[in-house]
Short mmCIF file of C-alpha atoms and ligand atoms in Angstrom, two decimals:
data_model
loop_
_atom_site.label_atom_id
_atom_site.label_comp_id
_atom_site.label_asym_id
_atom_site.label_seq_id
_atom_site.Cartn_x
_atom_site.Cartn_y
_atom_site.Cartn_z
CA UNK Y 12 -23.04 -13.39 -14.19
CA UNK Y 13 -19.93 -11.01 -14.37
CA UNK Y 14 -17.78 -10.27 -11.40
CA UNK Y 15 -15.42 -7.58 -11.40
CA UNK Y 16 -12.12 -8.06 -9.70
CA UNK Y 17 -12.24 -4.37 -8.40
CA UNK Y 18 -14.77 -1.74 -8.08
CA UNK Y 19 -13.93 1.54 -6.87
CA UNK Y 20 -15.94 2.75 -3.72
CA UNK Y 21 -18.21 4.82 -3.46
CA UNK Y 22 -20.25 5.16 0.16
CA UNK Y 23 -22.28 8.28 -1.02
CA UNK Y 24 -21.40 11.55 0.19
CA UNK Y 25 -18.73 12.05 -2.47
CA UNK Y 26 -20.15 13.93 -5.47
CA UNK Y 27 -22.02 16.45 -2.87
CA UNK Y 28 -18.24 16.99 -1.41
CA UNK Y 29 -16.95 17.39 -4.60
CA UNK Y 30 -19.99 19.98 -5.84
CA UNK Y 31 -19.05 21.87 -2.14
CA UNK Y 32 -15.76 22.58 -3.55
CA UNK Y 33 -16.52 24.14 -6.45
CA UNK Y 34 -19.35 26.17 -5.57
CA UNK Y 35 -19.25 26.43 -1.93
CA UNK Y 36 -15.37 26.54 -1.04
CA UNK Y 37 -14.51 27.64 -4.56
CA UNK Y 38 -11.17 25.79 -4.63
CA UNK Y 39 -9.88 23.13 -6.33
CA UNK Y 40 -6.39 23.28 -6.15
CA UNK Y 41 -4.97 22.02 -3.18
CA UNK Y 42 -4.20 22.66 0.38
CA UNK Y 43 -8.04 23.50 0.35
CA UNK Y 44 -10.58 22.91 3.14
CA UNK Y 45 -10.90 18.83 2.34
CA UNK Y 46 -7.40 18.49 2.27
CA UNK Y 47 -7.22 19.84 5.86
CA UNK Y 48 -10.35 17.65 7.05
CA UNK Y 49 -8.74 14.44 5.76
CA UNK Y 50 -5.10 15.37 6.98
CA UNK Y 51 -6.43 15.65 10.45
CA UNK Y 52 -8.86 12.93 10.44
CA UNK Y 53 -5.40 10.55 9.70
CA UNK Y 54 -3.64 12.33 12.67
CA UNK Y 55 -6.30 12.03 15.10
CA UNK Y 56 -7.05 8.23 13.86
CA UNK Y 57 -3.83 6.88 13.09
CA UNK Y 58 -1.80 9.01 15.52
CA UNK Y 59 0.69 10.51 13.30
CA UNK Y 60 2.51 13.74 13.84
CA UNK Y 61 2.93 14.67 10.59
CA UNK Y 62 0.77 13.50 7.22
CA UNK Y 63 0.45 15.50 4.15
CA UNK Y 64 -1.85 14.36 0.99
CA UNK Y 65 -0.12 13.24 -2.41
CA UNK Y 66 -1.08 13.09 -5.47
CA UNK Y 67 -0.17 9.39 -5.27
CA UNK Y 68 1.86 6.96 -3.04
CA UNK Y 69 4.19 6.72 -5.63
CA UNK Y 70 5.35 10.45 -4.98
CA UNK Y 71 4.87 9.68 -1.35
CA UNK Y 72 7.64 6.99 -1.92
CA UNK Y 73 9.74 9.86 -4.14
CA UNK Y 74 9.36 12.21 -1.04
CA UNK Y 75 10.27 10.06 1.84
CA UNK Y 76 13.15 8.76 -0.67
CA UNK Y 77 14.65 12.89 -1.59
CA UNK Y 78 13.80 13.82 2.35
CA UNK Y 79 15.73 10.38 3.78
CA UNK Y 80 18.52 12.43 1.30
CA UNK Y 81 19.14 8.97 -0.62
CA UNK Y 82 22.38 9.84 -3.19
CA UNK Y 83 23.08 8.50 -6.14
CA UNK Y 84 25.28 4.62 -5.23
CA UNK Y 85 22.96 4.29 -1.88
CA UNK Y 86 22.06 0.77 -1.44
CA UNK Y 87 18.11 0.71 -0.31
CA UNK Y 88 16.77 -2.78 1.29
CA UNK Y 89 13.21 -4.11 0.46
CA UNK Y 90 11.34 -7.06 -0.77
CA UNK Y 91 11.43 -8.14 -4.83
CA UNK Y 92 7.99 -9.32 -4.27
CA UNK Y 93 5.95 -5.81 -4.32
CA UNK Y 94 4.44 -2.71 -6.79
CA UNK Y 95 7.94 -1.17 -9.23
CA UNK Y 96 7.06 1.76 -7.29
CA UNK Y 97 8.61 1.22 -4.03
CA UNK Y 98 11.81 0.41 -6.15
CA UNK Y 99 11.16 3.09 -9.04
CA UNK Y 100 10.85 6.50 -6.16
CA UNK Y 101 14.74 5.30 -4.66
CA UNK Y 102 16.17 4.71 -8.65
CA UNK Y 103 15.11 8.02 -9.47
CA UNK Y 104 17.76 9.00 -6.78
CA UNK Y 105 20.56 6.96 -7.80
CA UNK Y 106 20.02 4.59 -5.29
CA UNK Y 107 20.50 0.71 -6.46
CA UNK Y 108 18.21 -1.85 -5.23
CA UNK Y 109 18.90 -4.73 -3.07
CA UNK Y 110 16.34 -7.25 -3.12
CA UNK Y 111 15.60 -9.68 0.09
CA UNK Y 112 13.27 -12.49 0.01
CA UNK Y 113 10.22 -12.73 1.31
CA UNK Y 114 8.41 -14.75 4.28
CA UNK Y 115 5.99 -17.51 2.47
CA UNK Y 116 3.96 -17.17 5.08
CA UNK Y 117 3.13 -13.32 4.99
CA UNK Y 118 4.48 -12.55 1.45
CA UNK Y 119 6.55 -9.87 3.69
CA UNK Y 120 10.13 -9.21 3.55
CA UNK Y 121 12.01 -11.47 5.65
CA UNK Y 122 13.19 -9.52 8.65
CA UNK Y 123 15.96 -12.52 9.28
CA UNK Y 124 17.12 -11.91 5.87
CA UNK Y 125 17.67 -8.42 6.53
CA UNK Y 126 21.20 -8.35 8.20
CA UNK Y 127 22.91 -10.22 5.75
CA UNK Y 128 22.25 -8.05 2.78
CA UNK Y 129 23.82 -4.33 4.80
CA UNK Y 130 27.09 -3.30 3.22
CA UNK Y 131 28.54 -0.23 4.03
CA UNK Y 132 26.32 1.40 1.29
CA UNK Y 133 23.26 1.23 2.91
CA UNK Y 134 21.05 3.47 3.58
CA UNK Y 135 17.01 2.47 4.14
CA UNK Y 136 15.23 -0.56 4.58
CA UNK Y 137 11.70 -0.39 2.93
CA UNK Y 138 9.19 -3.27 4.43
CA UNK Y 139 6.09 -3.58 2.05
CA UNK Y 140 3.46 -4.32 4.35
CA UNK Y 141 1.50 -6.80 1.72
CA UNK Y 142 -2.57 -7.09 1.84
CA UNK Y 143 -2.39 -4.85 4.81
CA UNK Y 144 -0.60 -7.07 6.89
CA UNK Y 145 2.19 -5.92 9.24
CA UNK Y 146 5.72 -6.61 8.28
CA UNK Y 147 7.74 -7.78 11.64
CA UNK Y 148 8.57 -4.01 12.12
CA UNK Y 149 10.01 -4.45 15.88
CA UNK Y 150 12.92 -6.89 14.57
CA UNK Y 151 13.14 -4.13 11.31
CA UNK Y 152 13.40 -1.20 13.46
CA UNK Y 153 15.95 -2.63 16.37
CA UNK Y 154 18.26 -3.57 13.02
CA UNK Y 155 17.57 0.20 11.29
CA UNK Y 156 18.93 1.71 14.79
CA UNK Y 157 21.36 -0.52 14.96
CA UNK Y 158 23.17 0.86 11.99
CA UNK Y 159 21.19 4.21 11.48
CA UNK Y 160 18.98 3.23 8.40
CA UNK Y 161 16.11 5.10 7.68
CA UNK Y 162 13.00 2.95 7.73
CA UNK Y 163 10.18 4.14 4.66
CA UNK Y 164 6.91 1.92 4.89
CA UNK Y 165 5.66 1.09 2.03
CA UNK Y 166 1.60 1.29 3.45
CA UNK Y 167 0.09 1.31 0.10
CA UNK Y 168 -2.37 -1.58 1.35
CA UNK Y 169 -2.05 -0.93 4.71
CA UNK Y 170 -4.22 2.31 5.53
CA UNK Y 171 -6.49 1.38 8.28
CA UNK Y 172 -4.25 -1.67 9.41
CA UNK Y 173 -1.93 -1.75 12.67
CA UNK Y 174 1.13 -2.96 14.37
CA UNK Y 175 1.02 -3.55 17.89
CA UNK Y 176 -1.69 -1.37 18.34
CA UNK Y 177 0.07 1.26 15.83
CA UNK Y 178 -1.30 2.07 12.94
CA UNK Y 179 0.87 0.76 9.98
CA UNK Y 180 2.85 3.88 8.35
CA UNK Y 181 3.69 5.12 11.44
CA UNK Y 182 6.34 3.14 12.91
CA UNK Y 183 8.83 3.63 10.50
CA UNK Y 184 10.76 7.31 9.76
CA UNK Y 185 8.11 7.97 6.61
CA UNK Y 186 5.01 6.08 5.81
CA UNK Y 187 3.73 5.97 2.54
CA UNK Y 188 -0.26 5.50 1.96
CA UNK Y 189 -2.18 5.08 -1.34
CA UNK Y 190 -5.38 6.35 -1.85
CA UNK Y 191 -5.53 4.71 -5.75
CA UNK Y 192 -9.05 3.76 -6.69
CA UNK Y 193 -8.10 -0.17 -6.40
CA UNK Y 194 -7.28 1.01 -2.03
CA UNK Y 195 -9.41 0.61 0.55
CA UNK Y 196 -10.52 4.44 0.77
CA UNK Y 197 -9.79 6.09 -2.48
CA UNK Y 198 -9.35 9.63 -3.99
CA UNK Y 199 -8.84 8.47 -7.49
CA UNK Y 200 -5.41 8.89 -7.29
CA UNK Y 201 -3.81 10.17 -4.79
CA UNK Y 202 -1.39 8.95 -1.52
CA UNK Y 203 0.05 10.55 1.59
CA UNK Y 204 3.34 10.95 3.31
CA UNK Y 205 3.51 10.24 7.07
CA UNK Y 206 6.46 11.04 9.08
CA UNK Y 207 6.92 11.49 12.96
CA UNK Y 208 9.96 14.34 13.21
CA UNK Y 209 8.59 17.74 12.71
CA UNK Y 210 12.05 18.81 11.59
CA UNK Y 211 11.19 17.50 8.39
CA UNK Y 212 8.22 19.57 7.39
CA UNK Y 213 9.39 22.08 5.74
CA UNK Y 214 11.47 20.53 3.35
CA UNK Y 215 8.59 18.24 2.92
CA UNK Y 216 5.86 21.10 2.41
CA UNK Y 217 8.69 22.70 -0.27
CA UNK Y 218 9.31 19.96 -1.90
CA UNK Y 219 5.48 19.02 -2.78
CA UNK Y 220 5.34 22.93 -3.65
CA UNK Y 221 7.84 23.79 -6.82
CA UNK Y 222 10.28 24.20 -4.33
CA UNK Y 223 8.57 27.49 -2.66
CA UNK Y 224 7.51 27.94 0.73
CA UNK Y 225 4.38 28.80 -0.65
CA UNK Y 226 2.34 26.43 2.64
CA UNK Y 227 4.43 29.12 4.88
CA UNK Y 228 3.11 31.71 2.79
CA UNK Y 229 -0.82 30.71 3.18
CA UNK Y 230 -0.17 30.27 6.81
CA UNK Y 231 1.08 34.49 6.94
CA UNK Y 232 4.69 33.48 8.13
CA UNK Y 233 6.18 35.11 5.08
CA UNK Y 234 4.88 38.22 3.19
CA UNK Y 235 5.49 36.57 -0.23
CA UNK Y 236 6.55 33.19 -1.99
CA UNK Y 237 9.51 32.34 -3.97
CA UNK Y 238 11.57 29.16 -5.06
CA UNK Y 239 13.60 28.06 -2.15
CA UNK Y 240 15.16 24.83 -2.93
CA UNK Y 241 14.34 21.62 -5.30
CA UNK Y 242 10.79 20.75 -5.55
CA UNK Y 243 8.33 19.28 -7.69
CA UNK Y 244 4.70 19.03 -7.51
CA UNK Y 245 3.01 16.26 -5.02
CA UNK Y 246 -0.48 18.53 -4.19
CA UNK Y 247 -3.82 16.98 -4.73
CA UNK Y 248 -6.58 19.01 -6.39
CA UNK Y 249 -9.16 19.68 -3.35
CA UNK Y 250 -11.69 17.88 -5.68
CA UNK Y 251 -9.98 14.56 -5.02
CA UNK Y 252 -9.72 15.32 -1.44
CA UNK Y 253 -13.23 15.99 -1.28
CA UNK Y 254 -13.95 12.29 -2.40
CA UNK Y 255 -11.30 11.05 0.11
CA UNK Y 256 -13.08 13.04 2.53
CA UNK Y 257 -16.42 11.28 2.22
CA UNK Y 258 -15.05 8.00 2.23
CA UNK Y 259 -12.56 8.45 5.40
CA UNK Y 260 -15.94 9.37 7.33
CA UNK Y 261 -17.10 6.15 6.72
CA UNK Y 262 -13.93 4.38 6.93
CA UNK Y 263 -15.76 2.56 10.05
CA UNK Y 264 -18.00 0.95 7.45
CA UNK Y 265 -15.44 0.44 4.67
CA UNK Y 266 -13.33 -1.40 6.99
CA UNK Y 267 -16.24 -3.27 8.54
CA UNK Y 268 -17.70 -4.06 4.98
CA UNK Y 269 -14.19 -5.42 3.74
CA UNK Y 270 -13.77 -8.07 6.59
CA UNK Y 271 -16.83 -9.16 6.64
CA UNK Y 272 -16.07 -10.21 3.11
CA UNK Y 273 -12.61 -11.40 4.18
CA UNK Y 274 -13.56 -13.40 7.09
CA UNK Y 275 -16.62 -14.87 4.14
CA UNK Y 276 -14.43 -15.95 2.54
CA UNK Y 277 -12.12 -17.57 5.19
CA UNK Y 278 -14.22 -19.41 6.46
CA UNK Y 279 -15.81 -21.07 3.57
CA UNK Y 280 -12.87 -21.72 2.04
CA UNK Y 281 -11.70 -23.34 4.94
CA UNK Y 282 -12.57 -26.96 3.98
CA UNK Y 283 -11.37 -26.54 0.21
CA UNK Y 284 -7.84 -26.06 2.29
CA UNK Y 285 -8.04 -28.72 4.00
CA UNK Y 286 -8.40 -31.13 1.34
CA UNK Y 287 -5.11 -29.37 0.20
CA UNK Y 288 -6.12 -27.93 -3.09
CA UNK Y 289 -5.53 -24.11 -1.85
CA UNK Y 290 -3.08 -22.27 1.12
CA UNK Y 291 -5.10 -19.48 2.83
CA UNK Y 292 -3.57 -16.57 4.15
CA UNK Y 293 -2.02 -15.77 7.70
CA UNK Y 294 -2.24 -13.13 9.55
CA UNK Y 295 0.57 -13.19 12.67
CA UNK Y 296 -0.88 -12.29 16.39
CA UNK Y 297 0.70 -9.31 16.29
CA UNK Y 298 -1.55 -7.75 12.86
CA UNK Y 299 -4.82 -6.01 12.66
CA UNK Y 300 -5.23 -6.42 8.80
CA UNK Y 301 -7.62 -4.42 6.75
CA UNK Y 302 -8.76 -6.81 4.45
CA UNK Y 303 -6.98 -4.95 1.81
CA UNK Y 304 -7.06 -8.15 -0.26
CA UNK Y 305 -8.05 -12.29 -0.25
CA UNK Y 306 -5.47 -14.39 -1.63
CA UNK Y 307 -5.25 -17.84 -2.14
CA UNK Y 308 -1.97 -20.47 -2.98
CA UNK Y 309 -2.32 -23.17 -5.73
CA UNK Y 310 0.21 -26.12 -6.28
CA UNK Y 311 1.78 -24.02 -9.34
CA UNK Y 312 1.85 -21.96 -11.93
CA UNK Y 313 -0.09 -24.39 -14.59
CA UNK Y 314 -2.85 -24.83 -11.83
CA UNK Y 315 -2.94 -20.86 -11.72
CA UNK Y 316 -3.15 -20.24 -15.05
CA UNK Y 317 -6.09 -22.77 -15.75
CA UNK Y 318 -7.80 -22.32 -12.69
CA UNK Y 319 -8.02 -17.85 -13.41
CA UNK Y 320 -9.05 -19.11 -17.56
CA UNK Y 321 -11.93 -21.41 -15.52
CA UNK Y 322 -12.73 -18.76 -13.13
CA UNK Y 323 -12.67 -15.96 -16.16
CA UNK Y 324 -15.06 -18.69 -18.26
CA UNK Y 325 -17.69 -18.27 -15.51
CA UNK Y 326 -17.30 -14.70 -15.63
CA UNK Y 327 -15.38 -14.05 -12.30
CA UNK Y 328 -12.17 -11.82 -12.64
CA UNK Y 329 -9.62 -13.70 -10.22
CA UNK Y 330 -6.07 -12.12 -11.22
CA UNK Y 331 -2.34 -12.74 -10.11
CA UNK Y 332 -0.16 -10.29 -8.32
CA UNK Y 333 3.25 -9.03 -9.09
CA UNK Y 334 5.80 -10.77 -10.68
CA UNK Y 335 9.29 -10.51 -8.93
CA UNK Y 336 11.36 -7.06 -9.43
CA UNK Y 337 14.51 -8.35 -9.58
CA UNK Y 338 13.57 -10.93 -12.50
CA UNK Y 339 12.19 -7.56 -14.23
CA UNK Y 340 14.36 -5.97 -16.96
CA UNK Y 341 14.63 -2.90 -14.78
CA UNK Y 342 15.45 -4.57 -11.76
CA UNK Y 343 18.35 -6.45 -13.31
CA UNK Y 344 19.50 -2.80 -14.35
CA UNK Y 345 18.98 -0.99 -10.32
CA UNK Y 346 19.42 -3.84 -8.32
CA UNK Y 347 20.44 -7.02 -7.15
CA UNK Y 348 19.19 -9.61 -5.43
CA UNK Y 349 21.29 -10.60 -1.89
CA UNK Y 350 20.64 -14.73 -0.92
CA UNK Y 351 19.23 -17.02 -2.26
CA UNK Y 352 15.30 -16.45 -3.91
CA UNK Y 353 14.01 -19.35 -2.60
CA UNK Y 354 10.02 -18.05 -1.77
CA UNK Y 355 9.97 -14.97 -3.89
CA UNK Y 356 9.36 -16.22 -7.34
CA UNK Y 357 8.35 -19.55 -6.06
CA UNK Y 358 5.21 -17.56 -4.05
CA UNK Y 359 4.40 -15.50 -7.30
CA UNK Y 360 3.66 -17.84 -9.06
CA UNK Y 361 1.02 -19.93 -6.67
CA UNK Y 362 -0.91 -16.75 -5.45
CA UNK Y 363 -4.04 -15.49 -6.79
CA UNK Y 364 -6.03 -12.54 -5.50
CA UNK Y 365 -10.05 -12.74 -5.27
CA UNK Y 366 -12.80 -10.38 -5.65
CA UNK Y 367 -12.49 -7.96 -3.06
CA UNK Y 368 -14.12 -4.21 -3.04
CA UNK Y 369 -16.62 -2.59 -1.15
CA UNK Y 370 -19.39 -3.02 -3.11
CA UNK Y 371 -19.14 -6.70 -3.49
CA UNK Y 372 -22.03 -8.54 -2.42
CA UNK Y 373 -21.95 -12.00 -0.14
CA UNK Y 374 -23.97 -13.58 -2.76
CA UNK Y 375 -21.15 -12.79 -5.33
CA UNK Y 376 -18.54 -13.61 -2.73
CA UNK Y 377 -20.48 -17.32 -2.95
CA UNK Y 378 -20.39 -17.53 -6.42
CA UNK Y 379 -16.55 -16.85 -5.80
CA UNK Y 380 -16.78 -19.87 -3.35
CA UNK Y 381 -18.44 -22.13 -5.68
CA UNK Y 382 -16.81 -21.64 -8.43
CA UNK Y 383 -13.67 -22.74 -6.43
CA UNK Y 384 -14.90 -25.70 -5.04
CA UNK Y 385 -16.26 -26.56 -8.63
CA UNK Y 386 -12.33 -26.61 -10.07
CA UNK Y 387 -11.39 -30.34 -10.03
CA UNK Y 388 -8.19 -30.09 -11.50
CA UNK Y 389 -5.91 -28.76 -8.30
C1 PLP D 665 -0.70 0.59 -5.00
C2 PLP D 665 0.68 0.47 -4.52
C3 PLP D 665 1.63 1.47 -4.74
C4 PLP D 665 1.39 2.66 -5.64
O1 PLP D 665 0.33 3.44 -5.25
P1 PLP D 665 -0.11 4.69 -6.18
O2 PLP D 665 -0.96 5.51 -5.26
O3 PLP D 665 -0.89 4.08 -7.31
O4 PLP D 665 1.10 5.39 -6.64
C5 PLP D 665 2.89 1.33 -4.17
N1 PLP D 665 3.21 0.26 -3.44
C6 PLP D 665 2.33 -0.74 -3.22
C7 PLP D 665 2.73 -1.89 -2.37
C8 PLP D 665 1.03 -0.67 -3.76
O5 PLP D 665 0.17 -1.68 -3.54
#
């Protein structure tokens, strides 16, 4: 028996897309007829003004961070506990990094924690909304209004999950998906940028073009396209699009799919928390997750580290999450941490992330189970 820890999804439709736009559309760079169909599908779902595609949510995160105009000695807020990319897109800026602890319960930034670390310097707060689960965004936004911060979402795992009845990415001023191949829906690689004021589109369309207006240009508002301002290049290939594409019009079924593994695995695991060995997750009232991920709590570290060798022995792929920015060799260098760290590298060391991908079967989800209940050395 082998069980992988991720498997990218596939739900069918996707090598036809990607054969239709080659031969059919004959276009694969980007901007091309998939791009469009998955662009609107998010506005009509998640009810976003604005969304363009990426070619990842890292470069989502570098957009939302050159179109909030971060300069070099901002100070940007957000949790230590997340991916190097949600600090990595504000460094390349200038900004530095101050790192806020995190919630034990969520593994979310600590909106109560929040105040404390503004200074004069700063400029965004960015709340990582972790497995897909909502960040306390109402207590994050009143503060961000309260002294004019721009608020970035970090929705890598949160496509597909809401708020309040608001779809995660767009509560904030930019929301920032991913559509990596370990994601929910995936294009490979590949991300979007969501934002809610129009005023920002063009910059936003120039800046994922070289810095032309080339988007006005295919839309016949100018006659031809030069280099306007700064830019890079943030455009998926249509081809990836065209994979997105199939997998957003089943995104009923992904979603459905992933749950039903999630709440498999919640409730089975159920008793094995009880007898105190593991801490399940929570998700606050106020979430719709998308089971973006299971995790689990150990003791410590030592039980973690034998109980992923046991787990690995039986050949089930159980893996850790991220180890703490600010304790990272880069984070010392771009950022600080504000307060005390008393859950963030305390949590990172307990948690452990199961099996969790489309594909995954409810008999291998058991195995998962009883393999866990098998460990006797909690
Ligand atoms: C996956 C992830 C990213 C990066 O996404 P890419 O599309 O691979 O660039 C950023 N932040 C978080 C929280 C993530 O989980």
């Amino acid at each position: 028996m082998r069980i992988d820890f991720n498997r990218p999804p596939f739900v069918g439709k996707e090598l036809d897309y990607i054969r239709e736009a080659a031969q059919v559309n004959r276009m694969l760079c980007g901007d091309g007829p998939f791009t469009k169909l998955c662009s609107q599908w998010m506005k009509d779902h998640f009810v976003t003004r604005q969304v363009l595609l990426t070619t990842s949510c890292t470069h989502a995160l570098e957009m939302a961070a050159y179109l909030a105009d971060i300069q070099p000695g901002d100070e940007v807020i957000m949790p230590s506990y997340t991916f190097v990319s949600t600090a990595d897109a504000f460094v390349l800026r200038g900004a530095r990094i101050v790192f806020v602890d995190i919630r034990p319960d969520t593994m979310n930034i600590d909106e109560r924690k929040i105040e404390a670390a503004i200074t004069e310097k700063t400029k965004a707060i960015v709340p990582v909304h972790y497995a897909g689960v909502a960040c306390a965004m109402d207590e994050i936004m009143e503060l961000a209004d309260r002294y004019h911060l721009k608020v970035i979402e970090d929705a890598a795992q949160g496509v597909n999950a809401w708020y309040k009845g608001r779809a995660l990415g767009t509560i904030g001023d930019f929301g920032c998906y991913s559509f990596h191949e370990t994601k929910n829906y995936s294009m490979g690689e590949g991300g979007a940028i969501l934002f809610q004021d129009d005023s920002y589109l063009e910059a936003a369309e120039i800046l994922r073009e070289k810095g032309t207006n080339r988007s006005k240009f295919f839309r016949g508002q100018v006659d031809k396209y030069t280099w306007v301002d700064y830019g890079s290049s943030y455009l998926p290939s249509d081809m990836n699009a065209a994979y997105l594409w199939a997998q957003l019009e089943e995104a009923e079924k992904i979603n459905q799919k992933r749950l039903e593994i999630w709440n498999f695995y919640h409730r089975k695991l159920a008793a094995l928390a009880r007898q105190g060995a593991v801490e399940q997750p929570y998700v606050p009232d106020y979430a719709v997750h998308n089971a973006h991920m299971y995790y689990l709590k150990v003791k410590d570290l030592d039980t973690r580290t034998r109980l992923l060798a046991w787990l690995k022995e039986r050949g089930i792929l159980s893996v850790f999450h991220y180890v703490p920015l600010h304790s990272s060799a880069a984070g010392l260098r771009f950022g600080r941490f504000h307060g005390e760290d008393v859950y963030t590298t305390r949590e990172s060391e307990r948690i452990f992330r199961l099996p969790m991908y489309y594909s995954l079967t409810l008999d291998e989800a058991a195995a998962v189970v009883k393999a866990l209940y098998e460990f006797d050395q909690y």
